[in-house]
Coordinates of C-alpha atoms in Angstrom, one line a residue:
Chain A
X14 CA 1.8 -48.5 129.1
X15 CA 1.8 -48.3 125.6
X16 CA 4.2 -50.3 123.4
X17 CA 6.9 -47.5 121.7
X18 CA 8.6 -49.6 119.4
X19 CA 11.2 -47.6 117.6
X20 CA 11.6 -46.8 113.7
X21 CA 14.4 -48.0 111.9
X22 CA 15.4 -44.7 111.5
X23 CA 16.2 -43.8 115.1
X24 CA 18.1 -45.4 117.7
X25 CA 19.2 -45.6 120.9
X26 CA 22.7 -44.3 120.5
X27 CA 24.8 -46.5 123.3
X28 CA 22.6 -49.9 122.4
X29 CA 23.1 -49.3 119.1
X30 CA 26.8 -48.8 119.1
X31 CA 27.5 -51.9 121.3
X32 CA 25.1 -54.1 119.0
X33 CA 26.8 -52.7 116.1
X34 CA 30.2 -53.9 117.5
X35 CA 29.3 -57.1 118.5
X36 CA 27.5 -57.4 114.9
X37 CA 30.5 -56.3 113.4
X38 CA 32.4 -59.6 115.0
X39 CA 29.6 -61.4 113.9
X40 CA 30.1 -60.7 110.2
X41 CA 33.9 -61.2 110.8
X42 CA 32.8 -64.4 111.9
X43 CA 30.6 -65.3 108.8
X44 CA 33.3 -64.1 106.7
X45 CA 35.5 -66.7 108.2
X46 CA 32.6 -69.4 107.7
X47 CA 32.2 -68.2 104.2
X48 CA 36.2 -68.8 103.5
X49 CA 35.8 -72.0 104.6
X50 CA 33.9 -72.9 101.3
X51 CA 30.1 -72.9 103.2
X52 CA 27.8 -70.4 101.5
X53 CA 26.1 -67.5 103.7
X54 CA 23.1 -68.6 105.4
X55 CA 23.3 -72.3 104.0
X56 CA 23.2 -74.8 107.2
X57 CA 26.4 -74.3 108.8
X58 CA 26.7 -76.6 112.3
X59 CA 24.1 -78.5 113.7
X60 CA 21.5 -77.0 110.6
X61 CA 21.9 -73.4 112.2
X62 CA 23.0 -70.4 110.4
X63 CA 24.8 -67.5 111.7
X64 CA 21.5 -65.2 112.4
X65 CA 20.5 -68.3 115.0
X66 CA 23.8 -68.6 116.6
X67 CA 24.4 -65.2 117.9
X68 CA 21.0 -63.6 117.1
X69 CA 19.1 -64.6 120.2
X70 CA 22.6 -63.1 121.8
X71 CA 22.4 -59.7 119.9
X72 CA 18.5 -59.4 120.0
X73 CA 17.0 -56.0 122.0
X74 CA 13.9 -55.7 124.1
X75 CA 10.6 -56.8 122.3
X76 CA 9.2 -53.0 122.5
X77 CA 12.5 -51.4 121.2
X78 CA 12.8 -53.7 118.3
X79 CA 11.9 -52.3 115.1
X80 CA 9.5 -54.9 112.7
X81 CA 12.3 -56.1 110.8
X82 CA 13.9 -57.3 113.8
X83 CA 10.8 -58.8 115.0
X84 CA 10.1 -60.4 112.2
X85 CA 13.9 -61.9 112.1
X86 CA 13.6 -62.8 116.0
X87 CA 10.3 -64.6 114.8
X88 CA 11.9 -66.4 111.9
X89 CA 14.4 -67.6 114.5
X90 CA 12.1 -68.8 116.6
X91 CA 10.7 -71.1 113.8
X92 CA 14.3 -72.2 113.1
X93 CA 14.7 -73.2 116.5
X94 CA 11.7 -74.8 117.1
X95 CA 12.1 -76.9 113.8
X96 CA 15.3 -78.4 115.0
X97 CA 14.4 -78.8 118.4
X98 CA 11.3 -80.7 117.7
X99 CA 11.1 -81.1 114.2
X100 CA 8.2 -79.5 113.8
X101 CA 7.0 -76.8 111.4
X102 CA 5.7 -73.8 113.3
X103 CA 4.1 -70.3 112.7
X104 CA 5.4 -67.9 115.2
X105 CA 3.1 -64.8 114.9
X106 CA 3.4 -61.1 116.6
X107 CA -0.3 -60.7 117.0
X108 CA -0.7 -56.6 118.2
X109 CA -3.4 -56.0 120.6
X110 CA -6.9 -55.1 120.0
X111 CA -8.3 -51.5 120.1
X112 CA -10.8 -50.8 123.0
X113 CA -10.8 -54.4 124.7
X114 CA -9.3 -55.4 128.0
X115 CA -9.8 -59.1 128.1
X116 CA -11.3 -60.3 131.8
X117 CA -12.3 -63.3 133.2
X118 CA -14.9 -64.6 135.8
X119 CA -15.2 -68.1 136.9
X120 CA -18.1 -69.7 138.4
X121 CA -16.5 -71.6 141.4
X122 CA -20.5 -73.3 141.9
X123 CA -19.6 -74.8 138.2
X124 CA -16.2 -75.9 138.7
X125 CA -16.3 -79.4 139.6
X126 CA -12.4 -79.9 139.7
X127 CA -11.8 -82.3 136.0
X128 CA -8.4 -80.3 135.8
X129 CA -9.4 -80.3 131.8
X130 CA -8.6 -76.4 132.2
X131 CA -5.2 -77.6 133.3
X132 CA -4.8 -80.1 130.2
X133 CA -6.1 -77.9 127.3
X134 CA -3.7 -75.3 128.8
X135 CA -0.5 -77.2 128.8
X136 CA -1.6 -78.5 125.2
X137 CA -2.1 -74.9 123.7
X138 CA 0.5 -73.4 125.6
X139 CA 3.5 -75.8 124.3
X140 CA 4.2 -76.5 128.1
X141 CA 6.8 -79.5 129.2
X142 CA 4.4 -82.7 129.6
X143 CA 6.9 -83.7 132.7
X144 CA 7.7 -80.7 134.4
X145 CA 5.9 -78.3 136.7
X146 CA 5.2 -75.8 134.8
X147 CA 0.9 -75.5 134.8
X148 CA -0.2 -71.8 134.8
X149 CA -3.3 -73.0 136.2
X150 CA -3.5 -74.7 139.5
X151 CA -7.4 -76.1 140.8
X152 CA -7.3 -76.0 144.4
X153 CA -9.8 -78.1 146.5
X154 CA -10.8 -76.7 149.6
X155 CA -12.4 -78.1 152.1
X156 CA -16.1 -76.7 152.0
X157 CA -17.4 -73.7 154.7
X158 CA -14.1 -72.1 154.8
X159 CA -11.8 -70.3 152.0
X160 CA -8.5 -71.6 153.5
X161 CA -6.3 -71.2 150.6
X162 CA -3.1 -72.5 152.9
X163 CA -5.3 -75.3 154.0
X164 CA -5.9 -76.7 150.1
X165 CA -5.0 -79.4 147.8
X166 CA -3.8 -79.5 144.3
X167 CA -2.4 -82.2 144.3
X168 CA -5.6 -84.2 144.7
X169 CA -6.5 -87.2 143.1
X170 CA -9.5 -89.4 144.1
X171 CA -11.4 -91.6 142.0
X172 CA -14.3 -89.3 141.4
X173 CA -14.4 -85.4 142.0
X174 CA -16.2 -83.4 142.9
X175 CA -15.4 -84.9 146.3
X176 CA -18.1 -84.9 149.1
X177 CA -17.8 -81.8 151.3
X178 CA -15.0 -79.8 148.9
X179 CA -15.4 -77.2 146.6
X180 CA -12.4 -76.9 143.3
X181 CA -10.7 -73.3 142.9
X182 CA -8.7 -72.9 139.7
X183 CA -6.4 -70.4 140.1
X184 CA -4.1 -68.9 137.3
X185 CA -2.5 -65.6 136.1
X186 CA -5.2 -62.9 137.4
X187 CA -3.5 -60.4 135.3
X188 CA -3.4 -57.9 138.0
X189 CA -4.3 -54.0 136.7
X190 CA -1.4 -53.5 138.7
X191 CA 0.8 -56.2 138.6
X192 CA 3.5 -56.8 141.7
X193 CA 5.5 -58.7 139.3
X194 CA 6.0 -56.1 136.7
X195 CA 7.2 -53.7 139.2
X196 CA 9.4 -56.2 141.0
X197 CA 11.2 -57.7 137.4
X198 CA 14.8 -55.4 137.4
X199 CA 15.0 -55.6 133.7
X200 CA 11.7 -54.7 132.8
X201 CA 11.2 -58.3 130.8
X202 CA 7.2 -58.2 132.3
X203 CA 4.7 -55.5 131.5
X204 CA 1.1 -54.7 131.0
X205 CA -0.1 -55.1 127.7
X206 CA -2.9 -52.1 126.6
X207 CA -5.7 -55.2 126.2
X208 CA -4.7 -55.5 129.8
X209 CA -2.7 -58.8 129.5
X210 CA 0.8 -58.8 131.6
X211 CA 3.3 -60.5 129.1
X212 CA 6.9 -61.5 129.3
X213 CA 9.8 -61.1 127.0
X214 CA 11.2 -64.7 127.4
X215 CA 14.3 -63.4 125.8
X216 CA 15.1 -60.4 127.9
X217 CA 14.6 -62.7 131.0
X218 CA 17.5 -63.2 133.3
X219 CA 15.3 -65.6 135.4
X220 CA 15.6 -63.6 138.8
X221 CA 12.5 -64.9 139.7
X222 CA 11.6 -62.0 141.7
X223 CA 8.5 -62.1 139.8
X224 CA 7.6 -64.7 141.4
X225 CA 8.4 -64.1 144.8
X226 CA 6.5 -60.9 144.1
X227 CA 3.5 -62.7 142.8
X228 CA 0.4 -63.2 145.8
X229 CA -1.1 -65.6 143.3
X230 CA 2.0 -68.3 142.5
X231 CA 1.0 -68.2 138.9
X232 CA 4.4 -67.3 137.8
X233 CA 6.6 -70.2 137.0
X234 CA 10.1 -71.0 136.0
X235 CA 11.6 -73.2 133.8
X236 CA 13.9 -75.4 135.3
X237 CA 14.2 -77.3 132.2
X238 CA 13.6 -77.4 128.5
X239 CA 10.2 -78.5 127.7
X240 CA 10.0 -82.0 126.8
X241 CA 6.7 -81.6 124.0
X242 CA 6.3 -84.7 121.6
X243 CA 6.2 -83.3 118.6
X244 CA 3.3 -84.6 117.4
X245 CA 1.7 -82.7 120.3
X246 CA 3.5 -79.1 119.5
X247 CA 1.1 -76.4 118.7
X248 CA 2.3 -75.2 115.9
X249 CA 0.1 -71.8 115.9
X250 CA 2.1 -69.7 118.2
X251 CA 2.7 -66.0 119.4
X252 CA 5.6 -64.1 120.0
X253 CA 4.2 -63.0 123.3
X254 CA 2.3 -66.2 124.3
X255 CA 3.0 -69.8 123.7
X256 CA 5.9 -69.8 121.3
X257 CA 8.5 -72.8 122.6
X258 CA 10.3 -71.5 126.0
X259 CA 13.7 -72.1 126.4
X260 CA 15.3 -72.9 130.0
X261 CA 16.0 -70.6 132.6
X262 CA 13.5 -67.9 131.9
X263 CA 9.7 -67.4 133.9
X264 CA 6.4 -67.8 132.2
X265 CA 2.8 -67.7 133.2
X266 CA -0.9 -67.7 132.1
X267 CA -1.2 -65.0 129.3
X268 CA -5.1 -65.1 128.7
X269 CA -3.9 -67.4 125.6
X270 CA -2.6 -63.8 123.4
X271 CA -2.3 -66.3 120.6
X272 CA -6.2 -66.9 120.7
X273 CA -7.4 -64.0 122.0
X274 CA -6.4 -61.4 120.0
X275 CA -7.6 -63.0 117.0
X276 CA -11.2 -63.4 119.1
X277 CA -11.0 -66.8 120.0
X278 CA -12.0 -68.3 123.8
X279 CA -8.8 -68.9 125.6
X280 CA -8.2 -72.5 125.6
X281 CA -9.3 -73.1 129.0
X282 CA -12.7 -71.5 128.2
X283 CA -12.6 -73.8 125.4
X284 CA -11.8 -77.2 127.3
X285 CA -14.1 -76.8 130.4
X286 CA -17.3 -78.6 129.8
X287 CA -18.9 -77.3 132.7
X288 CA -19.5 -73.8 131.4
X289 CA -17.8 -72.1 133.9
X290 CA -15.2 -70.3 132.2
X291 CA -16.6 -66.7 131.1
X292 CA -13.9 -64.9 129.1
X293 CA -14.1 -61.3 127.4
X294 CA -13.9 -57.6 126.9
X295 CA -14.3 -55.4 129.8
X296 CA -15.1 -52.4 127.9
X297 CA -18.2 -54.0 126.4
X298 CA -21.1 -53.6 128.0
X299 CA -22.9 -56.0 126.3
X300 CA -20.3 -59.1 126.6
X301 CA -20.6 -61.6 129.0
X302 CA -18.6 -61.0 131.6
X303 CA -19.7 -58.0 132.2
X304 CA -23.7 -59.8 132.7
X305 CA -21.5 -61.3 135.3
X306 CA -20.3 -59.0 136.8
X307 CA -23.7 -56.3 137.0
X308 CA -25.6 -59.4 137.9
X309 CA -23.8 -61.9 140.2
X310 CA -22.3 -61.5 143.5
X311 CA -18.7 -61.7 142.8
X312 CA -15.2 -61.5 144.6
X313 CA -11.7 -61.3 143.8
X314 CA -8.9 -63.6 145.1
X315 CA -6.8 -61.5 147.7
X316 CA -8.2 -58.4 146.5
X317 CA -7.1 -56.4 150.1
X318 CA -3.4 -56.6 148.5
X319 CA -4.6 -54.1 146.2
X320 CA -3.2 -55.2 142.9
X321 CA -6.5 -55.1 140.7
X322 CA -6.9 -58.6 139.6
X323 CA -8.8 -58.6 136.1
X324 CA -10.2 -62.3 137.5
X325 CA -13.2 -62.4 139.1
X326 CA -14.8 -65.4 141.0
X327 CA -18.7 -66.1 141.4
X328 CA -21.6 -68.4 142.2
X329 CA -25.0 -69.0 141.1
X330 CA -27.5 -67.6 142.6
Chain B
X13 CA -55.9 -82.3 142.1
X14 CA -52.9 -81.6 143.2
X15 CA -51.1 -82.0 140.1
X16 CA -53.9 -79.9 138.2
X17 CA -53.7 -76.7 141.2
X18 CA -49.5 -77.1 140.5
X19 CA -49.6 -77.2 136.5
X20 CA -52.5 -73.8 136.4
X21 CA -49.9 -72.1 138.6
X22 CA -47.1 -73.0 136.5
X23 CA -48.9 -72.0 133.5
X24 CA -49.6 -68.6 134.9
X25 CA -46.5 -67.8 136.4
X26 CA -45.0 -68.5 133.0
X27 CA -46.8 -67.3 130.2
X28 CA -44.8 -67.9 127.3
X29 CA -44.1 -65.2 124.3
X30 CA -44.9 -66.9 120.8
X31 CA -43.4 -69.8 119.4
X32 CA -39.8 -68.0 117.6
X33 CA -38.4 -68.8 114.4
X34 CA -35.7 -71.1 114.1
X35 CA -32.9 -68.7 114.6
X36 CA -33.4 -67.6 118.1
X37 CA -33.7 -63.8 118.2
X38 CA -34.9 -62.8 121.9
X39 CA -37.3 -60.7 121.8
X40 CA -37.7 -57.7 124.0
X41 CA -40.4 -60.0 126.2
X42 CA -37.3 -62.2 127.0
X43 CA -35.7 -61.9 130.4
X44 CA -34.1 -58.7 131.0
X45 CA -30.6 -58.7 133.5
X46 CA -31.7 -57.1 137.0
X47 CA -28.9 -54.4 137.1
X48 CA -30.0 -53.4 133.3
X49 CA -33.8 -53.6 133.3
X50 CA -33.9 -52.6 129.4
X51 CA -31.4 -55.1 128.3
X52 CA -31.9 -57.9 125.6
X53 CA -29.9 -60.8 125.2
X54 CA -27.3 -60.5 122.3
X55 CA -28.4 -62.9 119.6
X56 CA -27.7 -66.0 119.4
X57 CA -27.4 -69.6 117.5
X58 CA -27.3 -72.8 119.1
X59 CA -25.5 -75.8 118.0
X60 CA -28.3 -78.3 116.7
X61 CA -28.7 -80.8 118.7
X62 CA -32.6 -82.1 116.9
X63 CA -30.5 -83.8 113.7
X64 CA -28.0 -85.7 116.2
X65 CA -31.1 -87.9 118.2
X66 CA -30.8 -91.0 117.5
X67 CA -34.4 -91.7 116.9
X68 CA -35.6 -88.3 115.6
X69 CA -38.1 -88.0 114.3
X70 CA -40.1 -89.8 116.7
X71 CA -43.1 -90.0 114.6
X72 CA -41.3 -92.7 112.1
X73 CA -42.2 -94.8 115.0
X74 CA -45.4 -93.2 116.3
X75 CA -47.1 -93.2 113.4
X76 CA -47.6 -97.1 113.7
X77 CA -47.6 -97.0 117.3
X78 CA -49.7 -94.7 118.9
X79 CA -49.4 -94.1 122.4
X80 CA -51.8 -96.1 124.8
X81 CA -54.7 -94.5 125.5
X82 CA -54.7 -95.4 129.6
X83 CA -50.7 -94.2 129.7
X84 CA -50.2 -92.6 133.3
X85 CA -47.4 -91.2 135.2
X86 CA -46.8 -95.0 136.4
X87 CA -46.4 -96.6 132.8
X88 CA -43.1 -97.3 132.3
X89 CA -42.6 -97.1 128.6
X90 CA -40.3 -99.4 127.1
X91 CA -36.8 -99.2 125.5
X92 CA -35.8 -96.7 123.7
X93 CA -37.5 -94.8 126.4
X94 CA -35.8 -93.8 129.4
X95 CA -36.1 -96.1 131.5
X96 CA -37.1 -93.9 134.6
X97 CA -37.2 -90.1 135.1
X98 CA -35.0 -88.6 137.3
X99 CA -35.8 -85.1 136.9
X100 CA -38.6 -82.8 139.3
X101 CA -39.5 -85.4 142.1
X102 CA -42.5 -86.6 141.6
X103 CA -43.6 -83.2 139.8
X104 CA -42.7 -84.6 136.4
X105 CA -43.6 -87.0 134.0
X106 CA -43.6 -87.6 130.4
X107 CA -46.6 -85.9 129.4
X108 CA -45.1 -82.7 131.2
X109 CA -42.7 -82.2 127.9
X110 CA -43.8 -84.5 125.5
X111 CA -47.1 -84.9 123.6
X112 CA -48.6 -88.7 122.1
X113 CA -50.0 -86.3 119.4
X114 CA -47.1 -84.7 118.2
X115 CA -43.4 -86.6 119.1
X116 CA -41.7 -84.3 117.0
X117 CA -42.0 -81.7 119.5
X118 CA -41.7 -80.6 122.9
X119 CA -44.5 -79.1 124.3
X120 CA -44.4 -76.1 127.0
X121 CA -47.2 -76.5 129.8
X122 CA -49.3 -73.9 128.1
X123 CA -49.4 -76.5 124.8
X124 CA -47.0 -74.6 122.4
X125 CA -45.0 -76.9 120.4
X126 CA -41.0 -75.8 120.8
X127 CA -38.1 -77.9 118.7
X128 CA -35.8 -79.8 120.4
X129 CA -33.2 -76.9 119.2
X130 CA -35.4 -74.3 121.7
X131 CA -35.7 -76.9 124.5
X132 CA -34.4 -73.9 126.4
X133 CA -37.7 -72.7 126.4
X134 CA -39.1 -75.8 127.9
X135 CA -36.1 -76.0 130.6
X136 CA -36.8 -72.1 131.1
X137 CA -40.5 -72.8 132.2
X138 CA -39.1 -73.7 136.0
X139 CA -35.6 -72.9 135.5
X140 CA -36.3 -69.3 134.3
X141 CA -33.4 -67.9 136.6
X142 CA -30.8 -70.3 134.3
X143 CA -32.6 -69.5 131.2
X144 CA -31.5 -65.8 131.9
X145 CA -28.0 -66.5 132.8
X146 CA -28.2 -68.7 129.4
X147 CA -29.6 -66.1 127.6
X148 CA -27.1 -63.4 129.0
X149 CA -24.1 -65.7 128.6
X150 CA -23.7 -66.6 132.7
X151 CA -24.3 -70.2 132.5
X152 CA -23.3 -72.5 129.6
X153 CA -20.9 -72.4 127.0
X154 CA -20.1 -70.0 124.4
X155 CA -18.6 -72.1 121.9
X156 CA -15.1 -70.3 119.7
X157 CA -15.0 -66.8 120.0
X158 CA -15.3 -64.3 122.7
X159 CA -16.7 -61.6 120.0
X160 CA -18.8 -61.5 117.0
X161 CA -21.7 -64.5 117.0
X162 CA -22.8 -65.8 119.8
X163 CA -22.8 -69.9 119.0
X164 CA -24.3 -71.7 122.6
X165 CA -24.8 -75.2 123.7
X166 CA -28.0 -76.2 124.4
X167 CA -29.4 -76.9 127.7
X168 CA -29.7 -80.6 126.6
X169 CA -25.7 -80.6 125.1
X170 CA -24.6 -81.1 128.6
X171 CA -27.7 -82.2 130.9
X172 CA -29.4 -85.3 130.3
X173 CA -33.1 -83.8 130.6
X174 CA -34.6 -87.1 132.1
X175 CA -31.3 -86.9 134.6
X176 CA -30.1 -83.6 134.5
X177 CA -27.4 -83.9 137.2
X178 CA -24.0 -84.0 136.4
X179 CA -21.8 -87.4 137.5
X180 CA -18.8 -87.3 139.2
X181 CA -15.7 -88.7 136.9
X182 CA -12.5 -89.3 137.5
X183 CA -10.2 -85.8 137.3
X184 CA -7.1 -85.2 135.2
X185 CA -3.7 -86.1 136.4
X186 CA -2.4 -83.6 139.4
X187 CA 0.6 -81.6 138.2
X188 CA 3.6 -84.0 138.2
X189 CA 6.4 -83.6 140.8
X190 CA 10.1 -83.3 140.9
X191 CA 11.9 -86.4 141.0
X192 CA 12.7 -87.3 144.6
X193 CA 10.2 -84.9 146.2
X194 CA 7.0 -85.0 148.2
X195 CA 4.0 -83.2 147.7
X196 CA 4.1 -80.1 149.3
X197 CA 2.1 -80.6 152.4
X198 CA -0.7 -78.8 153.1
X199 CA -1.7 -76.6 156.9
X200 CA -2.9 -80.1 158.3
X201 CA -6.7 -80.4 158.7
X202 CA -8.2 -80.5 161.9
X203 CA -11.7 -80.4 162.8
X204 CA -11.7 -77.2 161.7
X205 CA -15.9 -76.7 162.2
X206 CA -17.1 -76.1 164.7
X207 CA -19.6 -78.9 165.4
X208 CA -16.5 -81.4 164.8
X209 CA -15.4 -80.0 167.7
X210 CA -18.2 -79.6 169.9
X211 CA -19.9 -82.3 168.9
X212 CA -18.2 -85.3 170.1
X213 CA -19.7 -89.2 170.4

């Protein structure tokens, strides 16, 4: 699962020639701009130049596109994000780390269910403030059983922790062999070599069969565009991670790529305050999580499927 | 008598390696992890927490008020003090931490002075199971990065020392729903236990 991205050089013969067709109209089509007395690549409708109109349209998938293209798809995405919320963004195409696979253990004896996991998420992660879209979901369950089917997100008491529950979040557990990547049609989904399963928003058709593949419901689409003030847009973005979604396409928890791979906590990690968020390289034997993992009795959520979730759960003691 | 048979116990079961330098560098008499028994913990820095008291250092007050000579576990010492300890039972009291001779420090129960940035060391005296998972990066919080230095909260950063249980609070708002529908409703709960059902008045 590595990521082949192709040299300028060489190409994929039948893309290439229908790209270069349709990029042929395209320049027809700026030529005809340009006769109309508007100079190439000044604003043409709506502030948009050419490149943004039909570039999205002509744009290949992320791990065939050479580095000039990514760099042009993440100038786009700047563009787009500036008109749609007027704000000035960094869209970034950070590679992944040699010799790390990012893993996760939560300590469900910590978790008290604030939901301030859910909030710094949705914050970092440029998510709609009204719609559904959360990649993490807590679950409070009633105490003495693990009835999953039987729990309640949707809580909201006065206080938590409530008397006689325990608080689950569940997100993305970046499975080592992810149903969803095999299910997708298109191949948009895939495992990253850091171990994080990412999506290609662009080269989503939003199938959803991700999600019905998905034992975890951390897969979610967008049913609309996300409504962000744009005082509230993070700006500091990732190709492969919180850049602005656009409708109609699936996302889910990606282990915060933006963050991560420049050695940051996630931003859950970073907005628990009870300390039970433990986040970091597998192949270390001297991190953290794996002290958790060689020294606590831990489990992972529906781990009889057999899809090798890189989330693990634990108490103390 | 009691109290005296408790605290020689104590200070045998933890006898304490020297007082360490500012910057925290475990040494190998620290804690090891059970499944690695020749492990140290990575090292560490925590963030401050001595400079942010409001009163520190104590002694700008001690040194014209001493402590009284006849203060007991009873005394309860007046504002800015705590006004009661709810920490240990009735195992604890002032003197158990903190010395009339020197404010500016916390004392372990074997009369080492330790900072208020190493109250770890104190907390770790009974709590020696947390103090590993501290060490080792199981319990707290690392603060910014998942690699390179290891920056930790302090025991104190989170728990109130003289009330060390977290309060409930009010949660974040639940995920918002769809216009026009109803909160996906849950298997309905029974008595699902057992003594709710066998058990009835």
């Amino acid at each position: 699962m590595t990521k082949q991205r192709k040299s300028p050089g060489d190409s994929c013969q039948a893309g290439a020639s229908r790209r270069d067709v349709i990029k042929g109209l395209g320049t027809v089509g700026a030529a005809t701009v340009v006769g109309a007395g508007v100079a190439w690549a000044a604003p043409a409708w709506d502030g948009a130049v050419l490149d943004d109109a039909l570039g999205d349209f002509l744009q290949d998938h992320y791990r065939r596109m050479t580095p000039e293209e990514i760099a042009g798809a993440l100038a786009r995405i700047e563009r787009r994000a500036k008109r749609t919320y007027g704000v000035d963004i960094t869209c970034e195409d950070t590679p992944p780390l040699d010799g790390v696979v990012f893993g996760y253990a939560l300590n469900l004896s910590k978790c008290r269910g604030y939901r301030e996991c859910v909030e710094g998420c949705i914050r970092e992660n440029n998510q709609g403030r009204d719609s559904q879209v959360q990649y993490i979901r807590v679950l409070e369950i009633d105490k003495g059983t693990m009835n999953l089917e039987g729990s309640d997100h949707y809580y909201d008491p006065e206080t938590v922790p409530q008397p006689g529950k325990v608080y689950m979040p569940v997100q993305c557990q970046q499975c080592d062999d992810p149903p969803c990547v095999k299910a997708c049609p298109i191949e948009a989904t895939w495992m990253e070599p850091d171990g994080i399963v990412v999506i290609d928003y662009n080269w989503c058709i939003g199938c959803r069969y991700c999600m019905a593949a998905c034992p975890y419901w951390a897969r979610h689409f967008n049913w609309n565009d996300p409504q962000i003030p744009a005082a509230e847009v993070n700006p500091s973005t990732n190709y492969l991670g919180n850049r602005p979604r656009m409708r109609g396409v699936t996302e889910k928890c990606h282990f915060c790529t933006q963050r991560t791979r420049k050695g940051r906590q996630p931003a859950c990690q970073e907005a628990c305050p009870t300390g039970a968020r433990i986040f970091g390289n597998l192949l270390d034997p001297a991190s953290e999580i794996r002290y958790v993992l060689e020294n606590k009795t831990v489990f992972r959520l529906k781990e009889e499927l057999g899809t090798e979730p890189k989330f693990w759960y634990f108490t103390d003691v | 008598m009691r109290r005296l048979a408790l605290l020689s116990v104590l200070v045998l079961a933890f006898l304490a390696p020297p007082a360490p330098q500012p910057r925290a560098e475990p040494s190998s008499g620290r804690p090891v992890a059970d499944g690695s028994a020749t492990r140290d913990p990575a090292p560490f820095e925590v963030v401050p927490r001595q400079d942010s008291l409001l009163f520190y250092p104590c002694s700008q007050c001690h040194e014209f008020m001493p402590g009284h000579p006849l203060l007991v576990a009873s005394t309860r010492p007046p504002p800015p003090h705590p006004e009661r300890l709810n920490h240990g039972g009735d195992r604890l009291w002032c003197r158990t931490c903190h010395s009339l001779d020197d404010t500016d420090h916390l004392y372990t129960l074997r009369g080492q002075p330790v900072s208020f940035d190493e109250v770890y060391r104190v907390c770790g005296q009974c709590h020696s199971h947390r103090e590993r998972d501290w060490l080792f990066g199981g319990h707290g919080k690392r603060l910014g990065n998942w690699r390179g230095e290891r920056r930790l909260y302090l025991c104190t950063n989170c728990h109130d020392p003289h009330d060390p249980t977290i309060k409930p609070r009010k949660a974040r708002p639940p995920p918002p729903l769809r216009a026009g529908l109803e909160p996906i409703a849950t298997v309905p709960k029974g008595p699902t236990m057992i003594w709710d059902e066998r058990v009835s008045p």
